[in-house]
């Protein structure tokens, strides 16, 4: 018999013997007790639990204690934030007093108003000139510089304008001229009819316009009518609001800055009256449109009969100063 066969038979015999032994054996009624560990004397046995566990009352529950801050080696310690139920170390700012707004029903404090006067609203304080009369606007006369006036009158004399100085005009409410002049001839031999009371800058603009634009245009368009003899004006200085309205901005006529031209009189033929000539294809129409357009080279405002109903019969020419040198020409 070989050695492997002997081992196989011995294994089968061992299995059969163990099976027979287990079949006849019984388990003991009590299992073996665990033996204590060698260091059991150093450990405390857990206390037995009571039959019924009672939860402590809410007042007896201990508050959680903050975890102690144990610094680690090599780590810089930072201050620990205070617990929620502990006051912060930072001083508290004093409470700001509450601002009490006055009730809308209570009147504002201040000096008593004059009898019969109620509190003014912002609309009354800032009412635009378009809604104010001349008296309500509290305007004043603009002063004129002596050197500038002397320079202007010297230019008039150089052009041959016939004029004379007049006393200061003050008609109240801002109407007036600080240094007025009265012009009788716009240029030598060309009458201004009737005489015009204006400021010197308006007279100078008129003289230059007549010399450099009106006379050349008339020579080109109306040579058969001969020399220009008279410039007929409708209005020079007059104390009023614009277009004679009851409220609104003051007219430049009330400050001596404006003059209205109604017609031109020549040696021959009929006067050339200023009227609507937009569709006038004649040379007379071309003359009027030419001098109207050229007026904006000398005046800062030119209104012709095509502008509105208030100027259907004349040119309005003025020298009002606007911001940025702006001019209005229509």
PDB file of N, CA and C in Angstrom, residues 105-200:
ATOM      1  N   UNK A 105     -49.481 117.118  10.299  1.00  0.00           N
ATOM      2  CA  UNK A 105     -50.564 118.012  10.699  1.00  0.00           C
ATOM      3  C   UNK A 105     -50.070 119.172  11.535  1.00  0.00           C
ATOM      4  N   UNK A 106     -48.865 119.056  12.102  1.00  0.00           N
ATOM      5  CA  UNK A 106     -48.353 120.108  12.949  1.00  0.00           C
ATOM      6  C   UNK A 106     -47.638 121.154  12.119  1.00  0.00           C
ATOM      7  N   UNK A 107     -47.847 122.451  12.325  1.00  0.00           N
ATOM      8  CA  UNK A 107     -47.143 123.481  11.547  1.00  0.00           C
ATOM      9  C   UNK A 107     -45.682 123.543  11.938  1.00  0.00           C
ATOM     10  N   UNK A 108     -44.818 123.879  10.956  1.00  0.00           N
ATOM     11  CA  UNK A 108     -43.396 124.014  11.211  1.00  0.00           C
ATOM     12  C   UNK A 108     -43.155 125.249  12.067  1.00  0.00           C
ATOM     13  N   UNK A 109     -42.132 125.136  12.914  1.00  0.00           N
ATOM     14  CA  UNK A 109     -41.801 126.257  13.782  1.00  0.00           C
ATOM     15  C   UNK A 109     -41.118 127.353  12.982  1.00  0.00           C
ATOM     16  N   UNK A 110     -41.318 128.597  13.338  1.00  0.00           N
ATOM     17  CA  UNK A 110     -40.678 129.703  12.642  1.00  0.00           C
ATOM     18  C   UNK A 110     -41.344 131.006  13.035  1.00  0.00           C
ATOM     19  N   UNK A 111     -40.841 132.114  12.485  1.00  0.00           N
ATOM     20  CA  UNK A 111     -41.420 133.415  12.825  1.00  0.00           C
ATOM     21  C   UNK A 111     -42.833 133.519  12.290  1.00  0.00           C
ATOM     22  N   UNK A 112     -43.678 134.269  12.931  1.00  0.00           N
ATOM     23  CA  UNK A 112     -45.066 134.401  12.469  1.00  0.00           C
ATOM     24  C   UNK A 112     -45.116 135.093  11.125  1.00  0.00           C
ATOM     25  N   UNK A 113     -46.065 134.669  10.284  1.00  0.00           N
ATOM     26  CA  UNK A 113     -46.242 135.261   8.968  1.00  0.00           C
ATOM     27  C   UNK A 113     -46.995 136.586   9.083  1.00  0.00           C
ATOM     28  N   UNK A 114     -46.803 137.487   8.116  1.00  0.00           N
ATOM     29  CA  UNK A 114     -47.556 138.745   8.141  1.00  0.00           C
ATOM     30  C   UNK A 114     -49.044 138.481   8.079  1.00  0.00           C
ATOM     31  N   UNK A 115     -49.856 139.388   8.606  1.00  0.00           N
ATOM     32  CA  UNK A 115     -51.308 139.185   8.585  1.00  0.00           C
ATOM     33  C   UNK A 115     -51.820 139.019   7.162  1.00  0.00           C
ATOM     34  N   UNK A 116     -52.681 138.030   6.988  1.00  0.00           N
ATOM     35  CA  UNK A 116     -53.282 137.778   5.688  1.00  0.00           C
ATOM     36  C   UNK A 116     -52.395 137.027   4.727  1.00  0.00           C
ATOM     37  N   UNK A 117     -51.183 136.639   5.159  1.00  0.00           N
ATOM     38  CA  UNK A 117     -50.256 135.919   4.281  1.00  0.00           C
ATOM     39  C   UNK A 117     -50.155 134.480   4.744  1.00  0.00           C
ATOM     40  N   UNK A 118     -50.395 133.555   3.860  1.00  0.00           N
ATOM     41  CA  UNK A 118     -50.233 132.143   4.171  1.00  0.00           C
ATOM     42  C   UNK A 118     -48.875 131.677   3.731  1.00  0.00           C
ATOM     43  N   UNK A 119     -48.493 130.452   4.099  1.00  0.00           N
ATOM     44  CA  UNK A 119     -47.190 129.934   3.675  1.00  0.00           C
ATOM     45  C   UNK A 119     -47.155 129.744   2.173  1.00  0.00           C
ATOM     46  N   UNK A 120     -46.071 130.198   1.538  1.00  0.00           N
ATOM     47  CA  UNK A 120     -45.937 130.080   0.099  1.00  0.00           C
ATOM     48  C   UNK A 120     -45.493 128.683  -0.271  1.00  0.00           C
ATOM     49  N   UNK A 121     -46.051 128.190  -1.335  1.00  0.00           N
ATOM     50  CA  UNK A 121     -45.670 126.875  -1.839  1.00  0.00           C
ATOM     51  C   UNK A 121     -44.479 127.039  -2.775  1.00  0.00           C
ATOM     52  N   UNK A 122     -43.726 125.937  -3.044  1.00  0.00           N
ATOM     53  CA  UNK A 122     -42.609 126.046  -3.987  1.00  0.00           C
ATOM     54  C   UNK A 122     -43.048 126.542  -5.347  1.00  0.00           C
ATOM     55  N   UNK A 123     -44.286 126.230  -5.779  1.00  0.00           N
ATOM     56  CA  UNK A 123     -44.743 126.697  -7.071  1.00  0.00           C
ATOM     57  C   UNK A 123     -44.850 128.224  -7.099  1.00  0.00           C
ATOM     58  N   UNK A 124     -45.244 128.820  -5.980  1.00  0.00           N
ATOM     59  CA  UNK A 124     -45.349 130.278  -5.930  1.00  0.00           C
ATOM     60  C   UNK A 124     -43.975 130.921  -5.864  1.00  0.00           C
ATOM     61  N   UNK A 125     -43.040 130.274  -5.138  1.00  0.00           N
ATOM     62  CA  UNK A 125     -41.697 130.843  -5.030  1.00  0.00           C
ATOM     63  C   UNK A 125     -40.963 130.799  -6.358  1.00  0.00           C
ATOM     64  N   UNK A 126     -41.146 129.713  -7.122  1.00  0.00           N
ATOM     65  CA  UNK A 126     -40.389 129.519  -8.351  1.00  0.00           C
ATOM     66  C   UNK A 126     -41.283 129.621  -9.579  1.00  0.00           C
ATOM     67  N   UNK A 127     -42.285 130.467  -9.513  1.00  0.00           N
ATOM     68  CA  UNK A 127     -43.186 130.620 -10.644  1.00  0.00           C
ATOM     69  C   UNK A 127     -42.407 131.170 -11.830  1.00  0.00           C
ATOM     70  N   UNK A 128     -42.468 130.514 -12.996  1.00  0.00           N
ATOM     71  CA  UNK A 128     -41.681 130.970 -14.145  1.00  0.00           C
ATOM     72  C   UNK A 128     -42.153 132.326 -14.633  1.00  0.00           C
ATOM     73  N   UNK A 129     -41.252 133.084 -15.321  1.00  0.00           N
ATOM     74  CA  UNK A 129     -41.638 134.404 -15.837  1.00  0.00           C
ATOM     75  C   UNK A 129     -42.833 134.347 -16.757  1.00  0.00           C
ATOM     76  N   UNK A 130     -43.055 133.203 -17.419  1.00  0.00           N
ATOM     77  CA  UNK A 130     -44.186 133.101 -18.331  1.00  0.00           C
ATOM     78  C   UNK A 130     -45.512 133.302 -17.618  1.00  0.00           C
ATOM     79  N   UNK A 131     -45.539 133.112 -16.289  1.00  0.00           N
ATOM     80  CA  UNK A 131     -46.765 133.257 -15.518  1.00  0.00           C
ATOM     81  C   UNK A 131     -46.749 134.516 -14.649  1.00  0.00           C
ATOM     82  N   UNK A 132     -45.732 135.360 -14.821  1.00  0.00           N
ATOM     83  CA  UNK A 132     -45.604 136.545 -13.983  1.00  0.00           C
ATOM     84  C   UNK A 132     -45.805 137.816 -14.807  1.00  0.00           C
ATOM     85  N   UNK A 133     -46.355 138.825 -14.146  1.00  0.00           N
ATOM     86  CA  UNK A 133     -46.454 140.144 -14.773  1.00  0.00           C
ATOM     87  C   UNK A 133     -45.095 140.831 -14.675  1.00  0.00           C
ATOM     88  N   UNK A 134     -44.971 141.965 -15.333  1.00  0.00           N
ATOM     89  CA  UNK A 134     -43.718 142.711 -15.283  1.00  0.00           C
ATOM     90  C   UNK A 134     -43.407 143.148 -13.858  1.00  0.00           C
ATOM     91  N   UNK A 135     -44.429 143.554 -13.110  1.00  0.00           N
ATOM     92  CA  UNK A 135     -44.218 143.996 -11.730  1.00  0.00           C
ATOM     93  C   UNK A 135     -43.758 142.852 -10.833  1.00  0.00           C
ATOM     94  N   UNK A 136     -44.256 141.650 -11.071  1.00  0.00           N
ATOM     95  CA  UNK A 136     -43.918 140.501 -10.219  1.00  0.00           C
ATOM     96  C   UNK A 136     -42.503 139.989 -10.439  1.00  0.00           C
ATOM     97  N   UNK A 137     -41.855 140.366 -11.531  1.00  0.00           N
ATOM     98  CA  UNK A 137     -40.527 139.834 -11.832  1.00  0.00           C
ATOM     99  C   UNK A 137     -39.397 140.604 -11.147  1.00  0.00           C
ATOM    100  N   UNK A 138     -39.677 141.816 -10.648  1.00  0.00           N
ATOM    101  CA  UNK A 138     -38.690 142.596  -9.882  1.00  0.00           C
ATOM    102  C   UNK A 138     -37.367 142.741 -10.643  1.00  0.00           C
ATOM    103  N   UNK A 139     -37.444 143.178 -11.880  1.00  0.00           N
ATOM    104  CA  UNK A 139     -36.259 143.341 -12.716  1.00  0.00           C
ATOM    105  C   UNK A 139     -35.594 144.682 -12.461  1.00  0.00           C
ATOM    106  N   UNK A 140     -34.326 144.781 -12.851  1.00  0.00           N
ATOM    107  CA  UNK A 140     -33.574 146.031 -12.716  1.00  0.00           C
ATOM    108  C   UNK A 140     -32.901 146.364 -14.038  1.00  0.00           C
ATOM    109  N   UNK A 141     -32.503 147.613 -14.178  1.00  0.00           N
ATOM    110  CA  UNK A 141     -31.825 148.059 -15.393  1.00  0.00           C
ATOM    111  C   UNK A 141     -30.367 147.617 -15.337  1.00  0.00           C
ATOM    112  N   UNK A 142     -29.908 147.061 -16.443  1.00  0.00           N
ATOM    113  CA  UNK A 142     -28.525 146.596 -16.491  1.00  0.00           C
ATOM    114  C   UNK A 142     -27.582 147.788 -16.685  1.00  0.00           C
ATOM    115  N   UNK A 143     -26.569 147.919 -15.839  1.00  0.00           N
ATOM    116  CA  UNK A 143     -25.624 149.035 -16.009  1.00  0.00           C
ATOM    117  C   UNK A 143     -24.723 148.825 -17.220  1.00  0.00           C
ATOM    118  N   UNK A 144     -24.288 149.921 -17.813  1.00  0.00           N
ATOM    119  CA  UNK A 144     -23.404 149.873 -18.974  1.00  0.00           C
ATOM    120  C   UNK A 144     -22.044 150.448 -18.614  1.00  0.00           C
ATOM    121  N   UNK A 145     -21.012 149.826 -19.144  1.00  0.00           N
ATOM    122  CA  UNK A 145     -19.652 150.260 -18.872  1.00  0.00           C
ATOM    123  C   UNK A 145     -19.343 151.556 -19.637  1.00  0.00           C
ATOM    124  N   UNK A 146     -18.736 152.486 -18.954  1.00  0.00           N
ATOM    125  CA  UNK A 146     -18.347 153.745 -19.606  1.00  0.00           C
ATOM    126  C   UNK A 146     -17.357 153.522 -20.744  1.00  0.00           C
ATOM    127  N   UNK A 147     -16.277 152.747 -20.538  1.00  0.00           N
ATOM    128  CA  UNK A 147     -15.338 152.516 -21.655  1.00  0.00           C
ATOM    129  C   UNK A 147     -15.998 151.823 -22.846  1.00  0.00           C
ATOM    130  N   UNK A 148     -16.858 150.839 -22.594  1.00  0.00           N
ATOM    131  CA  UNK A 148     -17.505 150.138 -23.701  1.00  0.00           C
ATOM    132  C   UNK A 148     -18.476 151.064 -24.443  1.00  0.00           C
ATOM    133  N   UNK A 149     -19.169 151.889 -23.704  1.00  0.00           N
ATOM    134  CA  UNK A 149     -20.086 152.826 -24.358  1.00  0.00           C
ATOM    135  C   UNK A 149     -19.316 153.842 -25.205  1.00  0.00           C
ATOM    136  N   UNK A 150     -18.191 154.327 -24.697  1.00  0.00           N
ATOM    137  CA  UNK A 150     -17.375 155.279 -25.456  1.00  0.00           C
ATOM    138  C   UNK A 150     -16.827 154.627 -26.727  1.00  0.00           C
ATOM    139  N   UNK A 151     -16.417 153.375 -26.640  1.00  0.00           N
ATOM    140  CA  UNK A 151     -15.905 152.672 -27.823  1.00  0.00           C
ATOM    141  C   UNK A 151     -17.006 152.492 -28.871  1.00  0.00           C
ATOM    142  N   UNK A 152     -18.217 152.183 -28.398  1.00  0.00           N
ATOM    143  CA  UNK A 152     -19.335 151.969 -29.321  1.00  0.00           C
ATOM    144  C   UNK A 152     -19.721 153.276 -30.027  1.00  0.00           C
ATOM    145  N   UNK A 153     -19.827 154.353 -29.290  1.00  0.00           N
ATOM    146  CA  UNK A 153     -20.211 155.622 -29.906  1.00  0.00           C
ATOM    147  C   UNK A 153     -19.138 156.115 -30.885  1.00  0.00           C
ATOM    148  N   UNK A 154     -17.885 155.796 -30.606  1.00  0.00           N
ATOM    149  CA  UNK A 154     -16.816 156.160 -31.550  1.00  0.00           C
ATOM    150  C   UNK A 154     -16.989 155.409 -32.863  1.00  0.00           C
ATOM    151  N   UNK A 155     -17.422 154.135 -32.787  1.00  0.00           N
ATOM    152  CA  UNK A 155     -17.662 153.365 -34.009  1.00  0.00           C
ATOM    153  C   UNK A 155     -18.843 153.934 -34.782  1.00  0.00           C
ATOM    154  N   UNK A 156     -19.872 154.425 -34.086  1.00  0.00           N
ATOM    155  CA  UNK A 156     -21.009 155.051 -34.767  1.00  0.00           C
ATOM    156  C   UNK A 156     -20.577 156.299 -35.524  1.00  0.00           C
ATOM    157  N   UNK A 157     -19.756 157.091 -34.881  1.00  0.00           N
ATOM    158  CA  UNK A 157     -19.291 158.324 -35.521  1.00  0.00           C
ATOM    159  C   UNK A 157     -18.442 158.009 -36.748  1.00  0.00           C
ATOM    160  N   UNK A 158     -17.652 156.945 -36.658  1.00  0.00           N
ATOM    161  CA  UNK A 158     -16.817 156.573 -37.800  1.00  0.00           C
ATOM    162  C   UNK A 158     -17.674 156.154 -39.001  1.00  0.00           C
ATOM    163  N   UNK A 159     -18.840 155.594 -38.767  1.00  0.00           N
ATOM    164  CA  UNK A 159     -19.740 155.182 -39.850  1.00  0.00           C
ATOM    165  C   UNK A 159     -20.601 156.335 -40.351  1.00  0.00           C
ATOM    166  N   UNK A 160     -20.626 157.439 -39.634  1.00  0.00           N
ATOM    167  CA  UNK A 160     -21.421 158.589 -40.049  1.00  0.00           C
ATOM    168  C   UNK A 160     -22.845 158.546 -39.508  1.00  0.00           C
ATOM    169  N   UNK A 161     -23.101 157.723 -38.499  1.00  0.00           N
ATOM    170  CA  UNK A 161     -24.439 157.662 -37.906  1.00  0.00           C
ATOM    171  C   UNK A 161     -24.708 158.983 -37.179  1.00  0.00           C
ATOM    172  N   UNK A 162     -25.925 159.505 -37.348  1.00  0.00           N
ATOM    173  CA  UNK A 162     -26.310 160.742 -36.677  1.00  0.00           C
ATOM    174  C   UNK A 162     -27.127 160.366 -35.440  1.00  0.00           C
ATOM    175  N   UNK A 163     -26.625 160.766 -34.289  1.00  0.00           N
ATOM    176  CA  UNK A 163     -27.299 160.411 -33.031  1.00  0.00           C
ATOM    177  C   UNK A 163     -26.955 161.457 -31.977  1.00  0.00           C
ATOM    178  N   UNK A 164     -27.612 161.374 -30.859  1.00  0.00           N
ATOM    179  CA  UNK A 164     -27.304 162.232 -29.707  1.00  0.00           C
ATOM    180  C   UNK A 164     -27.547 161.436 -28.432  1.00  0.00           C
ATOM    181  N   UNK A 165     -26.790 161.783 -27.415  1.00  0.00           N
ATOM    182  CA  UNK A 165     -26.964 161.135 -26.115  1.00  0.00           C
ATOM    183  C   UNK A 165     -28.244 161.620 -25.452  1.00  0.00           C
ATOM    184  N   UNK A 166     -28.808 160.786 -24.607  1.00  0.00           N
ATOM    185  CA  UNK A 166     -30.043 161.116 -23.887  1.00  0.00           C
ATOM    186  C   UNK A 166     -29.877 160.753 -22.421  1.00  0.00           C
ATOM    187  N   UNK A 167     -30.656 161.403 -21.519  1.00  0.00           N
ATOM    188  CA  UNK A 167     -30.559 161.071 -20.096  1.00  0.00           C
ATOM    189  C   UNK A 167     -30.995 159.620 -19.837  1.00  0.00           C
ATOM    190  N   UNK A 168     -30.520 159.135 -18.732  1.00  0.00           N
ATOM    191  CA  UNK A 168     -30.857 157.755 -18.323  1.00  0.00           C
ATOM    192  C   UNK A 168     -32.363 157.584 -18.231  1.00  0.00           C
ATOM    193  N   UNK A 169     -32.855 156.458 -18.750  1.00  0.00           N
ATOM    194  CA  UNK A 169     -34.286 156.167 -18.730  1.00  0.00           C
ATOM    195  C   UNK A 169     -34.551 155.098 -17.673  1.00  0.00           C
ATOM    196  N   UNK A 170     -35.494 155.373 -16.792  1.00  0.00           N
ATOM    197  CA  UNK A 170     -35.901 154.411 -15.771  1.00  0.00           C
ATOM    198  C   UNK A 170     -37.415 154.515 -15.597  1.00  0.00           C
ATOM    199  N   UNK A 171     -38.119 153.597 -16.245  1.00  0.00           N
ATOM    200  CA  UNK A 171     -39.576 153.573 -16.161  1.00  0.00           C
ATOM    201  C   UNK A 171     -40.076 152.558 -15.134  1.00  0.00           C
ATOM    202  N   UNK A 172     -39.179 152.024 -14.312  1.00  0.00           N
ATOM    203  CA  UNK A 172     -39.569 151.069 -13.274  1.00  0.00           C
ATOM    204  C   UNK A 172     -39.741 149.656 -13.808  1.00  0.00           C
ATOM    205  N   UNK A 173     -39.683 148.706 -12.866  1.00  0.00           N
ATOM    206  CA  UNK A 173     -39.883 147.280 -13.192  1.00  0.00           C
ATOM    207  C   UNK A 173     -38.863 146.753 -14.195  1.00  0.00           C
ATOM    208  N   UNK A 174     -37.686 147.358 -14.226  1.00  0.00           N
ATOM    209  CA  UNK A 174     -36.630 146.891 -15.124  1.00  0.00           C
ATOM    210  C   UNK A 174     -36.660 147.536 -16.492  1.00  0.00           C
ATOM    211  N   UNK A 175     -37.655 148.339 -16.778  1.00  0.00           N
ATOM    212  CA  UNK A 175     -37.710 149.038 -18.065  1.00  0.00           C
ATOM    213  C   UNK A 175     -36.793 150.252 -18.019  1.00  0.00           C
ATOM    214  N   UNK A 176     -35.933 150.394 -19.019  1.00  0.00           N
ATOM    215  CA  UNK A 176     -35.066 151.565 -19.065  1.00  0.00           C
ATOM    216  C   UNK A 176     -33.744 151.267 -19.739  1.00  0.00           C
ATOM    217  N   UNK A 177     -32.956 152.329 -19.933  1.00  0.00           N
ATOM    218  CA  UNK A 177     -31.634 152.241 -20.562  1.00  0.00           C
ATOM    219  C   UNK A 177     -30.680 153.075 -19.737  1.00  0.00           C
ATOM    220  N   UNK A 178     -29.559 152.487 -19.382  1.00  0.00           N
ATOM    221  CA  UNK A 178     -28.583 153.197 -18.569  1.00  0.00           C
ATOM    222  C   UNK A 178     -27.942 154.348 -19.343  1.00  0.00           C
ATOM    223  N   UNK A 179     -27.554 154.080 -20.611  1.00  0.00           N
ATOM    224  CA  UNK A 179     -26.916 155.102 -21.439  1.00  0.00           C
ATOM    225  C   UNK A 179     -27.597 155.113 -22.811  1.00  0.00           C
ATOM    226  N   UNK A 180     -28.774 155.723 -22.908  1.00  0.00           N
ATOM    227  CA  UNK A 180     -29.499 155.716 -24.185  1.00  0.00           C
ATOM    228  C   UNK A 180     -28.955 156.728 -25.178  1.00  0.00           C
ATOM    229  N   UNK A 181     -29.189 156.427 -26.452  1.00  0.00           N
ATOM    230  CA  UNK A 181     -28.903 157.390 -27.513  1.00  0.00           C
ATOM    231  C   UNK A 181     -30.140 157.475 -28.411  1.00  0.00           C
ATOM    232  N   UNK A 182     -30.272 158.608 -29.104  1.00  0.00           N
ATOM    233  CA  UNK A 182     -31.383 158.810 -30.029  1.00  0.00           C
ATOM    234  C   UNK A 182     -30.799 158.940 -31.432  1.00  0.00           C
ATOM    235  N   UNK A 183     -31.162 157.995 -32.314  1.00  0.00           N
ATOM    236  CA  UNK A 183     -30.599 157.935 -33.673  1.00  0.00           C
ATOM    237  C   UNK A 183     -31.595 158.551 -34.651  1.00  0.00           C
ATOM    238  N   UNK A 184     -31.099 159.496 -35.448  1.00  0.00           N
ATOM    239  CA  UNK A 184     -31.945 160.140 -36.470  1.00  0.00           C
ATOM    240  C   UNK A 184     -31.564 159.723 -37.884  1.00  0.00           C
ATOM    241  N   UNK A 185     -30.310 159.317 -38.099  1.00  0.00           N
ATOM    242  CA  UNK A 185     -29.866 158.813 -39.407  1.00  0.00           C
ATOM    243  C   UNK A 185     -29.088 157.526 -39.193  1.00  0.00           C
ATOM    244  N   UNK A 186     -29.556 156.451 -39.856  1.00  0.00           N
ATOM    245  CA  UNK A 186     -28.874 155.161 -39.716  1.00  0.00           C
ATOM    246  C   UNK A 186     -27.491 155.216 -40.346  1.00  0.00           C
ATOM    247  N   UNK A 187     -27.366 155.962 -41.433  1.00  0.00           N
ATOM    248  CA  UNK A 187     -26.104 156.223 -42.127  1.00  0.00           C
ATOM    249  C   UNK A 187     -26.212 157.626 -42.731  1.00  0.00           C
ATOM    250  N   UNK A 188     -25.119 158.199 -43.146  1.00  0.00           N
ATOM    251  CA  UNK A 188     -25.218 159.547 -43.728  1.00  0.00           C
ATOM    252  C   UNK A 188     -26.192 159.587 -44.910  1.00  0.00           C
ATOM    253  N   UNK A 189     -27.194 160.467 -44.810  1.00  0.00           N
ATOM    254  CA  UNK A 189     -28.175 160.623 -45.892  1.00  0.00           C
ATOM    255  C   UNK A 189     -29.295 159.603 -45.848  1.00  0.00           C
ATOM    256  N   UNK A 190     -29.299 158.667 -44.904  1.00  0.00           N
ATOM    257  CA  UNK A 190     -30.373 157.662 -44.792  1.00  0.00           C
ATOM    258  C   UNK A 190     -31.058 157.863 -43.444  1.00  0.00           C
ATOM    259  N   UNK A 191     -32.242 158.460 -43.513  1.00  0.00           N
ATOM    260  CA  UNK A 191     -32.942 158.784 -42.271  1.00  0.00           C
ATOM    261  C   UNK A 191     -33.513 157.531 -41.617  1.00  0.00           C
ATOM    262  N   UNK A 192     -33.606 157.603 -40.316  1.00  0.00           N
ATOM    263  CA  UNK A 192     -34.309 156.578 -39.526  1.00  0.00           C
ATOM    264  C   UNK A 192     -35.567 157.264 -39.030  1.00  0.00           C
ATOM    265  N   UNK A 193     -36.709 156.826 -39.545  1.00  0.00           N
ATOM    266  CA  UNK A 193     -37.955 157.543 -39.297  1.00  0.00           C
ATOM    267  C   UNK A 193     -38.981 156.638 -38.635  1.00  0.00           C
ATOM    268  N   UNK A 194     -39.543 157.096 -37.503  1.00  0.00           N
ATOM    269  CA  UNK A 194     -39.124 158.235 -36.683  1.00  0.00           C
ATOM    270  C   UNK A 194     -37.800 157.949 -35.985  1.00  0.00           C
ATOM    271  N   UNK A 195     -37.298 158.948 -35.258  1.00  0.00           N
ATOM    272  CA  UNK A 195     -36.067 158.743 -34.502  1.00  0.00           C
ATOM    273  C   UNK A 195     -36.221 157.541 -33.567  1.00  0.00           C
ATOM    274  N   UNK A 196     -35.112 156.861 -33.326  1.00  0.00           N
ATOM    275  CA  UNK A 196     -35.157 155.646 -32.506  1.00  0.00           C
ATOM    276  C   UNK A 196     -34.314 155.835 -31.259  1.00  0.00           C
ATOM    277  N   UNK A 197     -34.918 155.512 -30.120  1.00  0.00           N
ATOM    278  CA  UNK A 197     -34.193 155.527 -28.845  1.00  0.00           C
ATOM    279  C   UNK A 197     -33.754 154.100 -28.540  1.00  0.00           C
ATOM    280  N   UNK A 198     -32.459 153.897 -28.512  1.00  0.00           N
ATOM    281  CA  UNK A 198     -31.919 152.545 -28.324  1.00  0.00           C
ATOM    282  C   UNK A 198     -30.608 152.627 -27.543  1.00  0.00           C
ATOM    283  N   UNK A 199     -30.050 151.470 -27.221  1.00  0.00           N
ATOM    284  CA  UNK A 199     -28.679 151.394 -26.715  1.00  0.00           C
ATOM    285  C   UNK A 199     -27.727 151.465 -27.901  1.00  0.00           C
ATOM    286  N   UNK A 200     -26.519 151.871 -27.636  1.00  0.00           N
ATOM    287  CA  UNK A 200     -25.541 152.015 -28.712  1.00  0.00           C
ATOM    288  C   UNK A 200     -25.284 150.715 -29.479  1.00  0.00           C
TER     289      UNK A 200
END
